[in-house]
mmCIF file of C-alpha atoms in Angstrom:
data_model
loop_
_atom_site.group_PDB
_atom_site.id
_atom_site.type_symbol
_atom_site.label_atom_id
_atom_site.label_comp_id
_atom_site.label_asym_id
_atom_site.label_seq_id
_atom_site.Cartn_x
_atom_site.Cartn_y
_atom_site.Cartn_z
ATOM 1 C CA UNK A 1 -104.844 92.016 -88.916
ATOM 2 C CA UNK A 2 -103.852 88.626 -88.148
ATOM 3 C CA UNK A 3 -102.356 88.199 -91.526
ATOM 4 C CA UNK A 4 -100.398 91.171 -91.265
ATOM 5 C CA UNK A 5 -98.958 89.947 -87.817
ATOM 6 C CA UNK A 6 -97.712 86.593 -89.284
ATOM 7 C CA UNK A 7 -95.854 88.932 -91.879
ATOM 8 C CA UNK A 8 -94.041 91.197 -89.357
ATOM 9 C CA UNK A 9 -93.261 87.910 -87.322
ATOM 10 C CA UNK A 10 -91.832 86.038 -90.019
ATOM 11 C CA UNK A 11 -89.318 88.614 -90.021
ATOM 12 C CA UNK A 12 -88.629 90.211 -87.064
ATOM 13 C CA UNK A 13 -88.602 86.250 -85.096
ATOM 14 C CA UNK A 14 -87.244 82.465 -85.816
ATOM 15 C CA UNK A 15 -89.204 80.206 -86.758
ATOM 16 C CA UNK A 16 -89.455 78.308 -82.937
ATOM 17 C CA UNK A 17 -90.213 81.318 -81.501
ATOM 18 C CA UNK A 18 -93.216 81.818 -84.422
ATOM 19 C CA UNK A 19 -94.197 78.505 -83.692
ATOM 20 C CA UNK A 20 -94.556 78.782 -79.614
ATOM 21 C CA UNK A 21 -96.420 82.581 -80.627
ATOM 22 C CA UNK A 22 -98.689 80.323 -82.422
ATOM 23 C CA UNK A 23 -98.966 77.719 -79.172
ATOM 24 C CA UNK A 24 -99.879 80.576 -76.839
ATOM 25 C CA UNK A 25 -102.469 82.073 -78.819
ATOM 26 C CA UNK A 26 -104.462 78.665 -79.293
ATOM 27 C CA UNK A 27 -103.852 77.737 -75.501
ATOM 28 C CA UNK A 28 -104.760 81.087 -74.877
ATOM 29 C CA UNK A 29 -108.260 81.045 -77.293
ATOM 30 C CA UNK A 30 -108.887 77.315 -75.423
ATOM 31 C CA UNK A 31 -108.523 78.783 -71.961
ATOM 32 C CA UNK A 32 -110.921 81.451 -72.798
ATOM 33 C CA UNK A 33 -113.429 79.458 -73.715
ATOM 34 C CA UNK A 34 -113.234 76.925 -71.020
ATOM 35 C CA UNK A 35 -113.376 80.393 -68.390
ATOM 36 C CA UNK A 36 -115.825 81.784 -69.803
ATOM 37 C CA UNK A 37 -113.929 85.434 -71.249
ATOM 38 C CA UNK A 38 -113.577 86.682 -74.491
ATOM 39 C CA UNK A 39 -111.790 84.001 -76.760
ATOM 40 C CA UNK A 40 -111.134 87.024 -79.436
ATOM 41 C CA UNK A 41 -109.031 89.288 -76.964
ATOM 42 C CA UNK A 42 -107.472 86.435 -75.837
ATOM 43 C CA UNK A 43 -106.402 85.238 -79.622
ATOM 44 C CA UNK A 44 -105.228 88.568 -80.498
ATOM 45 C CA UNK A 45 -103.348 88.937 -76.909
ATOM 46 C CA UNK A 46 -101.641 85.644 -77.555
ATOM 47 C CA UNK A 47 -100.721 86.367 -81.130
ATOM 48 C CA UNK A 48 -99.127 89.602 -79.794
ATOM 49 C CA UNK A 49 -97.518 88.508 -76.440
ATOM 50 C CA UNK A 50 -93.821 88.384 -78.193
ATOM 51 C CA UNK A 51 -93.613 90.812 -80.688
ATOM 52 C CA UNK A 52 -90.327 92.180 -78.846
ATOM 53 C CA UNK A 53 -89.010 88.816 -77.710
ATOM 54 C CA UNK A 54 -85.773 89.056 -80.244
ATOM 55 C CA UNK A 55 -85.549 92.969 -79.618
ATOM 56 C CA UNK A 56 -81.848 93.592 -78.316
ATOM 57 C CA UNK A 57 -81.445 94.697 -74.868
ATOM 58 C CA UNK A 58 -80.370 98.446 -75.831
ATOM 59 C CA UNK A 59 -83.476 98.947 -78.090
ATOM 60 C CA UNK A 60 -85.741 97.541 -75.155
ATOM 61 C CA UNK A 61 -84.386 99.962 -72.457
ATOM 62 C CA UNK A 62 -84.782 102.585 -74.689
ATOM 63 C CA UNK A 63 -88.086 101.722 -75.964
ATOM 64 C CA UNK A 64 -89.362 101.256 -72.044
ATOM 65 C CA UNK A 65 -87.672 104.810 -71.491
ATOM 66 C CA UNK A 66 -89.354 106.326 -73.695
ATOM 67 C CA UNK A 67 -92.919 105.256 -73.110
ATOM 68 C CA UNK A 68 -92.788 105.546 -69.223
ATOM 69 C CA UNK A 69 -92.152 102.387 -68.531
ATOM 70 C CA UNK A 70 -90.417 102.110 -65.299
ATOM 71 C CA UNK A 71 -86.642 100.237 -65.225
ATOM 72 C CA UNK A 72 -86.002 99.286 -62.475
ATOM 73 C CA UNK A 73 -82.170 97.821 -61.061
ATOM 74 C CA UNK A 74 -83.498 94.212 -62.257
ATOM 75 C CA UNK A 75 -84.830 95.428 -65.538
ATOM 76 C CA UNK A 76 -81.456 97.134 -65.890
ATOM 77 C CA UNK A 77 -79.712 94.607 -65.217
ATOM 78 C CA UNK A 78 -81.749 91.993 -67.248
ATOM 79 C CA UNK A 79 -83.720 93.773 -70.365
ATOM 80 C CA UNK A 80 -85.400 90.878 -71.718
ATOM 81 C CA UNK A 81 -87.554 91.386 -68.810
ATOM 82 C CA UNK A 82 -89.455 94.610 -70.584
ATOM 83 C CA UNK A 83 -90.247 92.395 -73.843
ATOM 84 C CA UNK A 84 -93.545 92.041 -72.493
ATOM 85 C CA UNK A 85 -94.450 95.756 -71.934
ATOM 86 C CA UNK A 86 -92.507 96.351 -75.006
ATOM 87 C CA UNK A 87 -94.988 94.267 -77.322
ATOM 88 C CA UNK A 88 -97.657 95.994 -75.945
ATOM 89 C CA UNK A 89 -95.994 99.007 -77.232
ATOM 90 C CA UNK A 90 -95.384 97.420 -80.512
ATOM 91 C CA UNK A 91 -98.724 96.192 -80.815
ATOM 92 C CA UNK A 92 -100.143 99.634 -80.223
ATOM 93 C CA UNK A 93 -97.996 101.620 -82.342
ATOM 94 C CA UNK A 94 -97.091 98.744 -84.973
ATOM 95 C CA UNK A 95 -100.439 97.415 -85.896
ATOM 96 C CA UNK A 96 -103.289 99.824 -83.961
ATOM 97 C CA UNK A 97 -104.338 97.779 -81.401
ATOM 98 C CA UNK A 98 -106.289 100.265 -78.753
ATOM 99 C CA UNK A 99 -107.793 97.523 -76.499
ATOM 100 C CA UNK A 100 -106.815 98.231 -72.746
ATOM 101 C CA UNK A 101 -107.653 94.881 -72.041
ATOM 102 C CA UNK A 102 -105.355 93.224 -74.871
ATOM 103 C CA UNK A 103 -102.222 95.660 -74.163
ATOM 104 C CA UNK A 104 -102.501 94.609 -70.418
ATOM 105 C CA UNK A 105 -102.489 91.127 -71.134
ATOM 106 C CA UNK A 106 -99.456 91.175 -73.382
ATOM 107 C CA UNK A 107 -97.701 93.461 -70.813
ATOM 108 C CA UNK A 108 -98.162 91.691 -67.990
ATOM 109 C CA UNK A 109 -97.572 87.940 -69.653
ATOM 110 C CA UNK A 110 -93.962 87.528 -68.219
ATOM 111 C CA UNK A 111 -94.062 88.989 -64.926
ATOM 112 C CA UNK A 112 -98.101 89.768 -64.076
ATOM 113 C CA UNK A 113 -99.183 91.932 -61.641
ATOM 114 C CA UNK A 114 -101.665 91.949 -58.539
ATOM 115 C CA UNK A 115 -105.248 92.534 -59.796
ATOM 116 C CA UNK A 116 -104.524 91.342 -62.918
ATOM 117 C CA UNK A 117 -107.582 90.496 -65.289
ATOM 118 C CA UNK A 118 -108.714 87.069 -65.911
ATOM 119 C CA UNK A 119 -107.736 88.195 -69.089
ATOM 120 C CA UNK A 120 -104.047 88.755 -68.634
ATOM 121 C CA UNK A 121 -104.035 85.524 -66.192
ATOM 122 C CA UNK A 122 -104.631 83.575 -69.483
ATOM 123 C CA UNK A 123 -101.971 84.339 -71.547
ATOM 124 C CA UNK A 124 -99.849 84.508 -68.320
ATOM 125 C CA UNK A 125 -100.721 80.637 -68.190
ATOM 126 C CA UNK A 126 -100.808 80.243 -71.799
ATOM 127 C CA UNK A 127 -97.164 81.383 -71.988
ATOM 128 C CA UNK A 128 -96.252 79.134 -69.474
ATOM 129 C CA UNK A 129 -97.986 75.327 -70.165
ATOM 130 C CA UNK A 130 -97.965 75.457 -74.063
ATOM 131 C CA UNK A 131 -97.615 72.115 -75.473
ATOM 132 C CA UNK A 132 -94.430 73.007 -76.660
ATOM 133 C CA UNK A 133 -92.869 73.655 -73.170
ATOM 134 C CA UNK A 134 -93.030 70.074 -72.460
ATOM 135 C CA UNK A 135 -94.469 67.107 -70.580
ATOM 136 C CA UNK A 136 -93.046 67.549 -67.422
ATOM 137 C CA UNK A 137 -94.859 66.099 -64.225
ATOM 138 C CA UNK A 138 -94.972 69.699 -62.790
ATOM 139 C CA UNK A 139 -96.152 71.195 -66.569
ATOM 140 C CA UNK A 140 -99.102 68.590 -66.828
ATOM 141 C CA UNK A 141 -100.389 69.702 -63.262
ATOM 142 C CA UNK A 142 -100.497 73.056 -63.966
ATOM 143 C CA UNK A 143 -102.342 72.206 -67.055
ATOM 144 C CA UNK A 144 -104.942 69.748 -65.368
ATOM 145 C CA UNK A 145 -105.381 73.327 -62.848
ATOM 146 C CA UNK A 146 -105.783 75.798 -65.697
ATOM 147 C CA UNK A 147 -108.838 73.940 -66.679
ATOM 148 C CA UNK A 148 -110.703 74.611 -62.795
ATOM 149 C CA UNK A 149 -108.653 77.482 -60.678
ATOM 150 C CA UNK A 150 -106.985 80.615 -63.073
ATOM 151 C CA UNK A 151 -105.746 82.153 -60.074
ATOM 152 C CA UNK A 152 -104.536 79.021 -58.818
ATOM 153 C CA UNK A 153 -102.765 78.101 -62.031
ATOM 154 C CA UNK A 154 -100.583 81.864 -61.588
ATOM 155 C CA UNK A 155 -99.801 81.144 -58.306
ATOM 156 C CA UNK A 156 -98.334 77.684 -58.884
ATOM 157 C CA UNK A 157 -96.928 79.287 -62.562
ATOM 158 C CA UNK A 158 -94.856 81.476 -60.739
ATOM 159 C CA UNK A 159 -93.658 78.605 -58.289
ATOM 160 C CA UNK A 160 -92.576 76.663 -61.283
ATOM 161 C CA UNK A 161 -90.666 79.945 -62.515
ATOM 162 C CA UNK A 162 -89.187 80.613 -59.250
ATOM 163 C CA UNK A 163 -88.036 76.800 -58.746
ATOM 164 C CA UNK A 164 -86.184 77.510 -62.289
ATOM 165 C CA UNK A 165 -84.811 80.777 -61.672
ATOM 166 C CA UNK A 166 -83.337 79.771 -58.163
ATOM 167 C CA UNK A 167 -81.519 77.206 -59.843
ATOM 168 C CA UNK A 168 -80.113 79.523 -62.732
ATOM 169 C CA UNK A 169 -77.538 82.866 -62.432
ATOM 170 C CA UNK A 170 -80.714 84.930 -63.571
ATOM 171 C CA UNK A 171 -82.268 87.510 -61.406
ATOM 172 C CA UNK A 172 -85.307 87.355 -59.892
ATOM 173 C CA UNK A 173 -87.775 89.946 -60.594
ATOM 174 C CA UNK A 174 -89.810 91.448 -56.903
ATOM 175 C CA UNK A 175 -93.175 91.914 -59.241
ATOM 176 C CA UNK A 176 -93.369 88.348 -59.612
ATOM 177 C CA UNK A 177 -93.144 87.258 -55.558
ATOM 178 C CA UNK A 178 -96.138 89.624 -55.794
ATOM 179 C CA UNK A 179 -97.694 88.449 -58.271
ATOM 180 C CA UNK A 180 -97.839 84.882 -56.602
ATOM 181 C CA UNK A 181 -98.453 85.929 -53.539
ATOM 182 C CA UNK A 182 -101.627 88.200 -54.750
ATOM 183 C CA UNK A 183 -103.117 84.851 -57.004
ATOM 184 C CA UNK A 184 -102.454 83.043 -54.179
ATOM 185 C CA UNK A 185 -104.596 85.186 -52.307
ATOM 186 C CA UNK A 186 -107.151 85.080 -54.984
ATOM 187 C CA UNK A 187 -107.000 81.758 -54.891
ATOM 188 C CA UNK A 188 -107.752 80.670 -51.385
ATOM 189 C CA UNK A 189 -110.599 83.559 -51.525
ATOM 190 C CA UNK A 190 -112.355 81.868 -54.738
ATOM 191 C CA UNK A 191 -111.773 78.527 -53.022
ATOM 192 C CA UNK A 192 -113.328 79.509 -49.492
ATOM 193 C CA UNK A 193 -115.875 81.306 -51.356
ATOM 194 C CA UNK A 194 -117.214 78.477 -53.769
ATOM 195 C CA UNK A 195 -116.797 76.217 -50.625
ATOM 196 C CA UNK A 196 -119.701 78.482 -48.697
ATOM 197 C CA UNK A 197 -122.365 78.078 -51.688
ATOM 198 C CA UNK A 198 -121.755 74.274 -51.475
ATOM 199 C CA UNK A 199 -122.276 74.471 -47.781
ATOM 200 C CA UNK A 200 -125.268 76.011 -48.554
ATOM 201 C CA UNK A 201 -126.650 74.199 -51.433
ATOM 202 C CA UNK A 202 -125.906 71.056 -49.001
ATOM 203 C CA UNK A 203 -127.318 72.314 -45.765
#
């Protein structure tokens, strides 16, 4: 399948966008493997996470309408925001993909959700610290994170997003202040959690 992907990419994308597609899924593989999860879903999530990234804004509201996807004022007002859940549509209908666990993952990649999969938090990260997104002091932290704390790495993700979108004309999306404040959640729980075995290991 992967073949035919790179096909219907080639035309339907530009070549930097192909490229970063590319980035994500190999981040997304490496994460993974480093957390333990399947490093096949997480290829084939990656691979798929854009397929409506170039989609024009009419064709993505109607797409989302027409699936039951909800659009919302923001979404309205800024339809690039559905390209996520869109792929996932694409990915289902385009090239067969029935995995739950894949189609969440490439739906939830721009704006996550609470109780979001391990899963989706990869290619969530993935989108977000590809190489190709730069070297930035902020970008290499996040990175160093990824490798120890995946719910810590969303939570400071969407602080890095936030930071840029207060700073920009762009609206800000509601799902992901709860997204971050859910991983952060997760987060502190994991943290508290893994603190109380070492406590114990120690005593």
């Amino acid at each position: 399948m992967r073949d035919q992907v790179l096909t219907w990419l080639a035309d339907n994308v530009p070549s930097s966008r192909l490229q970063h597609i590319l980035r994500v899924e190999q981040m997304s593989v490496e994460l993974a493997e480093l957390h333990h999860l399947n490093a096949q879903q997480a290829a084939k999530a990656g691979l798929l996470h854009d397929l409506a990234k170039c989609f024009k804004p009419e064709r993505l509201l109607q797409m989302a309408r027409d699936n039951g996807i909800e659009v919302d004022p923001v979404c309205e007002a800024a339809p690039h925001l559905l390209h996520a859940d869109v792929s996932a549509i694409v990915a289902q209908e385009q090239f067969g993909v029935k995995d739950e666990a894949v189609l969440q993952a490439i739906a939830l990649h721009t704006l996550g959700r609470e109780g979001m999969t391990p899963l989706s938090c990869v290619v969530f990260i993935a989108d977000t610290i590809e190489p190709g997104r730069g070297e930035t002091p902020d970008l290499q932290t996040l990175r160093n994170i990824s490798k120890q704390d995946l719910y810590k790495t969303v939570w400071l993700a969407c602080d890095y997003s936030l930071k840029f979108l207060l700073e920009s004309p762009r609206p800000i999306h509601q799902r992901m202040i709860l997204t971050r404040n859910w991983a952060q959640q997760m987060s502190r729980k994991t943290t508290a959690k893994r603190d109380r075995k070492t406590d114990c290991v120690n005593a």
